[in-house]
Short mmCIF file of C-alpha atoms and ligand atoms in Angstrom, two decimals:
data_model
loop_
_atom_site.label_atom_id
_atom_site.label_comp_id
_atom_site.label_asym_id
_atom_site.label_seq_id
_atom_site.Cartn_x
_atom_site.Cartn_y
_atom_site.Cartn_z
CA MET A 1 272.18 -44.56 200.40
CA VAL A 2 270.33 -41.33 200.95
CA ASP A 3 267.45 -42.70 203.99
CA SER A 4 264.32 -40.45 203.33
CA ALA A 5 262.36 -40.94 206.61
CA ARG A 6 265.91 -38.51 207.65
CA VAL A 7 265.87 -36.25 204.40
CA ILE A 8 261.89 -34.99 205.41
CA ASP A 9 263.16 -34.06 209.32
CA VAL A 10 265.46 -31.07 207.49
CA PRO A 11 263.76 -28.16 207.57
CA VAL A 12 262.40 -26.12 204.65
CA LEU A 13 262.33 -23.12 203.96
CA ASP A 14 261.01 -20.71 201.30
CA ASP A 15 262.89 -17.92 201.43
CA ASP A 16 265.50 -16.37 198.74
CA PRO A 17 268.64 -15.51 199.66
CA PHE A 18 269.31 -13.70 196.74
CA ASP A 19 266.45 -11.61 197.20
CA PRO A 20 267.97 -7.74 197.34
CA ALA A 21 266.25 -6.72 200.50
CA VAL A 22 267.64 -10.31 202.41
CA LEU A 23 271.31 -9.52 200.40
CA VAL A 24 271.55 -5.95 202.24
CA ASP A 25 269.94 -7.55 205.52
CA PRO A 26 270.19 -11.24 205.71
CA TYR A 27 270.77 -11.51 209.52
CA ALA A 28 267.27 -12.21 210.10
CA PHE A 29 267.14 -15.27 207.76
CA TYR A 30 270.34 -16.23 209.06
CA GLU A 31 269.16 -16.35 212.76
CA ARG A 32 265.81 -18.50 211.49
CA MET A 33 268.16 -20.68 209.33
CA ARG A 34 270.60 -21.37 212.69
CA GLU A 35 267.40 -21.81 214.64
CA ALA A 36 265.87 -24.29 212.52
CA GLY A 37 269.13 -26.65 212.87
CA PRO A 38 272.30 -27.40 211.58
CA VAL A 39 271.13 -28.69 208.46
CA VAL A 40 268.24 -26.93 205.64
CA PHE A 41 266.86 -26.74 202.39
CA LEU A 42 265.84 -24.20 200.87
CA GLU A 43 263.10 -25.24 197.99
CA ARG A 44 263.27 -22.53 195.61
CA TYR A 45 266.55 -22.96 194.21
CA GLY A 46 266.89 -26.80 195.75
CA VAL A 47 269.75 -26.67 197.76
CA TRP A 48 270.82 -27.10 201.20
CA ALA A 49 271.93 -24.68 203.38
CA PHE A 50 274.35 -24.68 206.83
CA ALA A 51 274.15 -21.70 208.26
CA ARG A 52 276.00 -22.82 211.72
CA HIS A 53 279.58 -22.40 212.44
CA THR A 54 279.93 -25.67 213.05
CA GLU A 55 278.90 -27.43 209.68
CA VAL A 56 279.97 -24.47 207.65
CA ALA A 57 283.74 -25.27 209.14
CA GLU A 58 283.36 -28.74 208.63
CA ALA A 59 282.24 -28.19 204.63
CA LEU A 60 285.42 -25.86 204.10
CA GLY A 61 287.33 -28.53 206.03
CA ASP A 62 286.42 -31.56 204.00
CA TRP A 63 287.37 -31.10 199.82
CA GLU A 64 286.95 -34.83 199.26
CA THR A 65 282.87 -34.51 200.33
CA TYR A 66 282.73 -30.72 199.41
CA SER A 67 283.65 -30.50 195.93
CA SER A 68 284.36 -26.88 194.42
CA ALA A 69 284.57 -28.75 190.54
CA ALA A 70 281.07 -28.24 189.94
CA GLY A 71 281.33 -23.88 190.70
CA VAL A 72 281.18 -22.43 193.97
CA GLY A 73 278.12 -20.59 193.08
CA LEU A 74 274.48 -21.97 192.57
CA ALA A 75 274.96 -23.31 189.15
CA ASP A 76 276.60 -26.97 188.34
CA PHE A 77 278.81 -26.42 186.09
CA ARG A 78 278.08 -30.38 184.91
CA LYS A 79 274.74 -29.29 184.11
CA GLU A 80 275.46 -25.68 182.78
CA ALA A 81 277.76 -23.96 181.08
CA PRO A 82 279.92 -21.17 182.90
CA TRP A 83 280.07 -18.06 181.96
CA ARG A 84 284.02 -17.89 181.50
CA PRO A 85 286.81 -20.61 182.48
CA PRO A 86 286.42 -21.95 185.05
CA SER A 87 288.60 -20.71 187.76
CA LEU A 88 291.63 -22.95 188.15
CA LEU A 89 292.19 -22.02 191.95
CA LEU A 90 288.26 -21.50 193.16
CA GLU A 91 286.72 -23.72 190.90
CA ALA A 92 289.13 -26.78 190.98
CA ASP A 93 289.59 -29.40 193.41
CA PRO A 94 293.39 -31.38 194.74
CA PRO A 95 295.18 -32.65 192.95
CA GLY A 96 295.24 -30.10 190.08
CA HIS A 97 294.03 -27.34 192.50
CA SER A 98 297.14 -27.62 194.48
CA VAL A 99 299.68 -27.43 191.57
CA VAL A 100 298.68 -24.32 191.10
CA ARG A 101 297.89 -23.31 194.34
CA LYS A 102 301.02 -23.63 195.30
CA PRO A 103 303.22 -20.96 193.11
CA MET A 104 300.38 -18.58 194.09
CA LEU A 105 300.85 -18.82 197.71
CA HIS A 106 304.21 -18.23 197.29
CA LEU A 107 303.46 -15.05 196.06
CA MET A 108 301.62 -13.89 198.84
CA THR A 109 303.03 -15.26 201.84
CA PRO A 110 302.70 -12.96 205.49
CA LYS A 111 306.74 -12.10 204.67
CA VAL A 112 305.96 -10.62 201.08
CA ALA A 113 303.12 -8.62 202.23
CA GLU A 114 305.56 -7.00 204.61
CA THR A 115 307.40 -5.71 201.83
CA LEU A 116 304.47 -4.36 200.44
CA ARG A 117 304.14 -2.30 203.60
CA PRO A 118 306.04 0.93 203.02
CA ALA A 119 304.56 1.53 199.68
CA PHE A 120 300.73 0.31 201.27
CA SER A 121 301.33 2.62 204.17
CA ALA A 122 302.32 5.85 202.60
CA ALA A 123 299.60 5.40 200.36
CA ALA A 124 297.05 5.31 203.02
CA GLU A 125 298.61 8.15 204.65
CA GLU A 126 298.15 10.20 201.91
CA LEU A 127 294.28 9.16 200.85
CA VAL A 128 293.23 9.20 204.87
CA ASP A 129 295.57 12.92 204.86
CA THR A 130 293.10 14.25 202.12
CA LEU A 131 290.04 12.93 203.18
CA VAL A 132 290.66 14.09 207.13
CA ASN A 133 291.43 17.60 205.70
CA ARG A 134 288.00 17.39 203.60
CA GLY A 135 286.17 16.29 207.08
CA GLU A 136 283.23 14.99 205.29
CA PHE A 137 283.50 12.19 202.17
CA ASP A 138 282.10 9.13 201.27
CA GLY A 139 283.62 5.98 203.05
CA VAL A 140 283.03 4.26 199.46
CA THR A 141 283.57 6.16 197.03
CA ASP A 142 286.39 8.22 198.10
CA LEU A 143 288.31 6.25 200.28
CA ALA A 144 287.22 1.75 200.37
CA GLU A 145 287.12 2.08 196.36
CA VAL A 146 290.18 3.86 195.77
CA TYR A 147 292.86 2.59 197.87
CA PRO A 148 292.85 -1.41 197.07
CA ILE A 149 292.32 0.03 193.07
CA HIS A 150 295.80 2.10 193.68
CA VAL A 151 297.48 0.10 195.87
CA PHE A 152 297.05 -4.09 194.83
CA ALA A 153 296.49 -2.99 191.29
CA ASP A 154 299.98 -1.61 191.43
CA ALA A 155 300.85 -4.78 193.32
CA ILE A 156 299.87 -7.15 190.60
CA GLY A 157 301.25 -4.45 187.68
CA LEU A 158 297.96 -3.74 186.03
CA PRO A 159 297.60 -0.53 183.25
CA GLU A 160 296.73 2.29 184.29
CA ASP A 161 294.85 2.56 181.55
CA GLY A 162 291.12 1.09 181.80
CA ARG A 163 291.66 0.29 185.84
CA HIS A 164 288.00 1.46 186.15
CA HIS A 165 286.97 -1.93 184.48
CA LEU A 166 288.30 -3.79 187.65
CA LEU A 167 284.92 -3.07 189.82
CA PRO A 168 282.27 -3.94 187.76
CA TYR A 169 284.64 -6.86 186.29
CA ALA A 170 284.41 -8.34 189.68
CA THR A 171 280.92 -7.08 190.48
CA MET A 172 279.80 -9.36 187.30
CA THR A 173 281.94 -12.15 188.89
CA PHE A 174 280.03 -12.11 192.71
CA ASN A 175 276.67 -11.41 191.09
CA ALA A 176 277.65 -14.78 188.66
CA PHE A 177 277.55 -16.86 191.57
CA GLY A 178 273.44 -16.31 192.40
CA PRO A 179 270.50 -17.25 190.05
CA ALA A 180 269.90 -15.63 186.89
CA ASN A 181 268.01 -12.86 188.81
CA ALA A 182 267.64 -9.02 187.97
CA LEU A 183 271.32 -8.50 189.96
CA ARG A 184 273.11 -10.54 187.83
CA ASP A 185 271.75 -9.62 184.54
CA GLU A 186 272.54 -5.94 185.62
CA ALA A 187 275.93 -6.76 185.94
CA PHE A 188 276.15 -8.44 183.34
CA ALA A 189 274.70 -5.64 180.33
CA GLY A 190 277.03 -3.93 178.49
CA SER A 191 279.94 -6.61 179.90
CA GLU A 192 281.83 -7.54 176.82
CA PRO A 193 284.57 -4.07 176.95
CA VAL A 194 285.17 -5.21 180.70
CA ILE A 195 285.03 -8.70 179.73
CA GLU A 196 287.62 -7.71 176.65
CA TRP A 197 289.97 -5.04 178.47
CA ALA A 198 290.02 -7.87 181.82
CA THR A 199 291.13 -10.83 179.44
CA ALA A 200 293.93 -8.37 178.10
CA ALA A 201 295.16 -7.45 181.23
CA CYS A 202 296.06 -11.14 182.31
CA GLN A 203 298.56 -11.28 179.30
CA ARG A 204 302.31 -11.17 179.86
CA ASP A 205 302.76 -7.80 177.55
CA ALA A 206 299.95 -6.00 179.39
CA LEU A 207 301.91 -6.47 183.53
CA SER A 208 304.74 -4.54 184.44
CA PRO A 209 307.67 -6.26 185.61
CA GLY A 210 308.29 -6.89 189.71
CA GLY A 211 304.47 -7.23 189.65
CA PHE A 212 302.26 -10.23 191.00
CA GLY A 213 301.20 -10.72 187.73
CA ALA A 214 304.60 -10.71 186.02
CA GLN A 215 306.14 -13.60 188.63
CA ILE A 216 303.08 -15.18 187.82
CA TRP A 217 304.27 -15.48 184.12
CA GLU A 218 307.92 -16.30 185.76
CA ALA A 219 306.27 -19.19 186.72
CA VAL A 220 305.68 -20.71 183.95
CA ASP A 221 309.77 -20.22 182.67
CA ARG A 222 310.43 -22.32 185.83
CA ASP A 223 307.66 -25.13 184.51
CA GLU A 224 305.66 -24.99 187.19
CA ILE A 225 302.59 -23.74 185.18
CA THR A 226 301.81 -23.86 182.07
CA ALA A 227 301.81 -20.84 179.68
CA GLU A 228 297.68 -21.38 179.57
CA GLU A 229 297.45 -21.06 183.10
CA ALA A 230 299.05 -18.33 183.79
CA PRO A 231 296.68 -15.98 182.41
CA LEU A 232 293.61 -17.36 184.25
CA LEU A 233 296.20 -17.20 187.42
CA VAL A 234 296.12 -13.59 186.84
CA ARG A 235 292.49 -13.24 186.25
CA SER A 236 292.20 -14.27 189.85
CA LEU A 237 294.14 -11.79 191.33
CA LEU A 238 292.02 -9.25 189.79
CA ALA A 239 288.90 -10.77 190.64
CA ALA A 240 288.96 -12.13 194.20
CA GLY A 241 291.31 -9.19 195.09
CA LEU A 242 289.94 -5.85 194.95
CA ASP A 243 285.62 -5.97 195.35
CA THR A 244 286.73 -7.88 198.56
CA THR A 245 288.51 -5.66 200.07
CA VAL A 246 286.60 -2.52 198.61
CA GLY A 247 283.76 -4.04 200.67
CA ALA A 248 285.49 -5.10 203.46
CA LEU A 249 287.22 -1.35 204.16
CA GLY A 250 283.64 -0.22 203.90
CA ASN A 251 281.98 -2.40 205.93
CA ALA A 252 284.55 -1.75 208.47
CA LEU A 253 284.59 2.11 208.33
CA PHE A 254 280.39 1.13 209.00
CA CYS A 255 281.07 -0.85 211.87
CA LEU A 256 283.44 1.96 213.53
CA ALA A 257 280.77 4.93 212.63
CA THR A 258 278.10 3.13 214.11
CA ASN A 259 280.03 2.16 217.08
CA PRO A 260 281.39 5.50 218.83
CA ASP A 261 282.45 3.50 221.43
CA GLN A 262 285.36 1.04 219.68
CA TYR A 263 286.20 4.05 217.65
CA GLU A 264 287.10 5.91 220.48
CA LEU A 265 288.85 2.84 221.95
CA LEU A 266 290.52 2.60 218.13
CA HIS A 267 291.68 6.34 218.36
CA ALA A 268 293.01 6.40 221.77
CA ASP A 269 295.12 2.84 220.76
CA PRO A 270 295.66 2.81 217.06
CA LYS A 271 297.65 -0.42 217.68
CA LEU A 272 293.56 -1.89 217.64
CA ALA A 273 293.40 -1.04 214.09
CA LYS A 274 294.37 -5.06 213.25
CA PRO A 275 291.93 -6.13 215.52
CA ALA A 276 289.14 -3.90 214.70
CA PHE A 277 289.58 -4.57 210.93
CA GLU A 278 289.51 -8.67 211.45
CA GLU A 279 286.29 -7.90 214.01
CA ALA A 280 284.72 -5.88 210.75
CA MET A 281 285.80 -8.96 208.17
CA ARG A 282 283.73 -11.51 211.39
CA LEU A 283 280.83 -8.93 211.50
CA GLU A 284 280.09 -8.12 208.13
CA SER A 285 281.83 -10.18 205.89
CA PRO A 286 282.37 -9.22 202.47
CA ILE A 287 281.61 -12.66 201.32
CA GLN A 288 278.64 -13.90 202.04
CA ALA A 289 278.50 -17.54 200.98
CA PHE A 290 279.90 -19.91 198.24
CA PHE A 291 278.76 -22.97 197.44
CA ARG A 292 280.05 -27.10 197.50
CA THR A 293 278.77 -29.55 195.39
CA THR A 294 278.34 -33.04 197.77
CA SER A 295 280.58 -35.89 195.80
CA ARG A 296 278.74 -38.59 197.45
CA PRO A 297 275.90 -39.07 200.59
CA VAL A 298 276.95 -36.86 203.73
CA GLU A 299 274.94 -37.43 207.15
CA VAL A 300 274.82 -34.08 208.43
CA GLY A 301 272.98 -33.15 211.94
CA GLY A 302 271.62 -36.39 211.74
CA ALA A 303 270.24 -35.87 207.99
CA GLU A 304 271.64 -37.39 205.25
CA ILE A 305 272.20 -35.17 201.98
CA PRO A 306 272.60 -37.08 198.60
CA ALA A 307 275.31 -36.94 196.14
CA ASP A 308 275.65 -34.34 193.44
CA ALA A 309 273.87 -32.06 195.74
CA LYS A 310 274.62 -28.27 195.70
CA VAL A 311 275.21 -26.99 199.46
CA ILE A 312 275.50 -23.52 200.68
CA LEU A 313 277.70 -22.24 203.00
CA PHE A 314 276.71 -18.81 205.07
CA PHE A 315 279.66 -17.59 205.60
CA GLY A 316 278.25 -14.43 207.18
CA SER A 317 275.55 -16.60 208.90
CA ALA A 318 278.59 -18.70 210.51
CA ASN A 319 280.53 -15.52 211.88
CA ARG A 320 277.75 -14.46 214.04
CA ASP A 321 276.61 -17.82 215.44
CA PRO A 322 275.56 -17.17 219.30
CA LEU A 323 276.88 -21.16 219.66
CA ARG A 324 280.45 -20.53 218.50
CA TRP A 325 280.34 -16.54 219.16
CA GLY A 326 277.98 -16.30 222.43
CA GLU A 327 275.39 -13.98 223.02
CA HIS A 328 277.37 -10.78 221.66
CA ALA A 329 278.06 -12.94 218.70
CA ASP A 330 276.19 -9.81 216.65
CA ARG A 331 278.25 -6.83 218.29
CA TYR A 332 280.99 -5.17 217.16
CA ASP A 333 284.08 -5.26 219.56
CA VAL A 334 287.76 -4.16 218.96
CA HIS A 335 288.99 -6.00 221.95
CA HIS A 336 286.64 -9.58 220.83
CA ARG A 337 289.12 -12.03 219.26
CA ALA A 338 287.79 -12.64 215.86
CA ALA A 339 290.18 -15.72 214.91
CA GLY A 340 288.19 -18.34 214.05
CA HIS A 341 286.03 -16.29 211.63
CA VAL A 342 285.33 -18.35 208.27
CA ALA A 343 285.51 -14.74 206.16
CA PHE A 344 288.42 -15.68 204.47
CA GLY A 345 287.05 -19.50 204.07
CA ALA A 346 289.49 -22.17 205.50
CA GLY A 347 290.87 -25.79 203.98
CA VAL A 348 292.25 -25.87 201.22
CA HIS A 349 291.04 -23.38 199.49
CA VAL A 350 291.24 -20.25 202.40
CA CYS A 351 291.76 -16.81 200.66
CA ILE A 352 295.31 -16.83 199.36
CA GLY A 353 295.16 -12.90 200.03
CA GLN A 354 294.46 -12.62 203.00
CA PHE A 355 297.70 -11.39 204.28
CA ILE A 356 297.50 -8.23 201.54
CA ALA A 357 293.97 -7.75 202.65
CA ARG A 358 294.76 -7.63 206.29
CA LEU A 359 297.84 -5.29 205.36
CA GLU A 360 295.07 -2.95 203.52
CA GLY A 361 292.76 -2.97 206.18
CA GLU A 362 295.20 -2.65 208.97
CA LEU A 363 297.10 0.35 207.13
CA VAL A 364 293.72 2.37 206.45
CA LEU A 365 292.60 2.04 210.33
CA SER A 366 295.43 3.02 211.81
CA ALA A 367 295.60 5.67 209.87
CA LEU A 368 292.47 7.52 210.25
CA ALA A 369 292.59 6.01 214.02
CA ARG A 370 296.13 8.94 214.46
CA ARG A 371 294.30 11.61 212.55
CA ALA A 372 290.35 11.35 213.29
CA ALA A 373 289.25 12.25 217.14
CA THR A 374 285.30 11.36 215.57
CA LEU A 375 284.30 9.10 212.80
CA ARG A 376 280.38 9.59 212.39
CA LEU A 377 277.80 8.93 210.17
CA THR A 378 276.13 11.90 208.21
CA ASP A 379 273.34 10.70 206.83
CA ASP A 380 272.20 6.61 205.75
CA PRO A 381 274.62 4.32 204.69
CA VAL A 382 273.53 2.83 200.82
CA PRO A 383 273.97 -0.89 200.96
CA LYS A 384 275.14 -2.19 197.18
CA PRO A 385 272.77 -5.28 196.99
CA ASN A 386 275.09 -7.78 194.93
CA ASN A 387 274.55 -11.92 194.99
CA THR A 388 277.62 -12.66 197.13
CA LEU A 389 278.76 -9.72 198.53
CA LYS A 390 277.95 -7.67 201.41
CA ALA A 391 279.40 -4.08 200.83
CA PHE A 392 277.60 -0.45 200.87
CA ARG A 393 277.67 2.03 197.85
CA HIS A 394 277.50 4.58 200.08
CA LEU A 395 279.07 5.82 203.35
CA PRO A 396 278.45 10.32 204.18
CA LEU A 397 280.84 10.07 206.84
CA ARG A 398 281.91 13.15 208.92
CA ILE A 399 285.56 12.88 210.91
CA THR A 400 286.76 15.60 213.24
CA ALA A 401 290.68 15.99 213.14
CA GLY A 402 292.55 15.04 215.92
CA GLY A 403 295.88 13.23 216.64
CA THR A 404 296.36 10.52 219.65
C1 OVM B 501 288.74 -16.68 190.68
C2 OVM B 501 288.30 -16.07 191.98
C3 OVM B 501 286.86 -15.27 191.81
C4 OVM B 501 286.09 -14.70 192.50
C5 OVM B 501 286.31 -14.77 194.06
C6 OVM B 501 287.68 -15.79 194.43
C7 OVM B 501 287.25 -15.60 196.76
C8 OVM B 501 288.47 -16.05 193.72
O1 OVM B 501 288.88 -16.29 189.34
O2 OVM B 501 290.01 -17.65 191.36
O3 OVM B 501 288.04 -15.85 195.61
#
């Protein structure tokens, strides 16, 4: 039962987390939420919010209480129809979720990610070579958007033709987790050909042999998944695997360009590429928040949240919580142990592509570190507001050549 005397103890905030100004610079808002208490109520949307690391991690670890089946955005799929058939992975709970997740996990183990290393590495070296020769480039449109679209779309086995639809498709997907605001409307304007291409790209005949897409379809032949499930599982790779890594690479470049001392450390020791990427994931997490829906009343920090309530989990805030990371939580430090961040989620839904994302991050930063002595912004970065993703639209950069 909900104890109303406790409910009124929960701090109520009238902030709009989906206001573009908040989305591009959410950190003061996060700090106010963390300081207000372990749970706050966002009255504009009638949702509960966790902004501290402890509660976010607890919710991620308890799928039975914090369900994903009603959608991980603001909308409750039991009350309003989702814009697309729900994801069998993201928007599902065990036991069904576990059945389809298993073959997907096998596709993307750390061992499999290592088999991609030679091709992914060659692509990173070639791209960074070109950019070092140019000296000035846009960290987003010339690098962060180019690299994943090349290497990961190849790894899935997507057709070359129409790949320009991938980022608009992902932009729609991630804005759709938010409210029906202007960002969401803009993302869906002219969406028909984009959805049409993405849907066709998930069919068996569109996917080249040997890629992740074709391998998903082979799981149908082994009766591990059905022919109806296969295209939806391929769709998860398209939706979740591109714009996220684009954001991650851009955010990592931003961290390094704005912390020259840290870039210097990376340049002096390119083996720091892996931790430098991980620390950027913590500090500038591409996915800032996802929702869960309570399946029962639950007590959190002395407050009682009713059943069927939407709870927003602010990963980007948990990853900067001084209670978890200490007083330097807001600082970018390539020597920091970022393990325990929740940028890839945690628990039964933890990112299945994380080893591939990390490989991409490591290879791009390592290629840069070995070729460029300095990395600096030449102008203000331009943020790209999105209801879920924190990323940049432009990062004007200058690099000076110089080996380690
Ligand atoms: C999916 C999906 C879409 C967006 C994100 C995501 C971070 C998954 O369709 O399964 O995970």
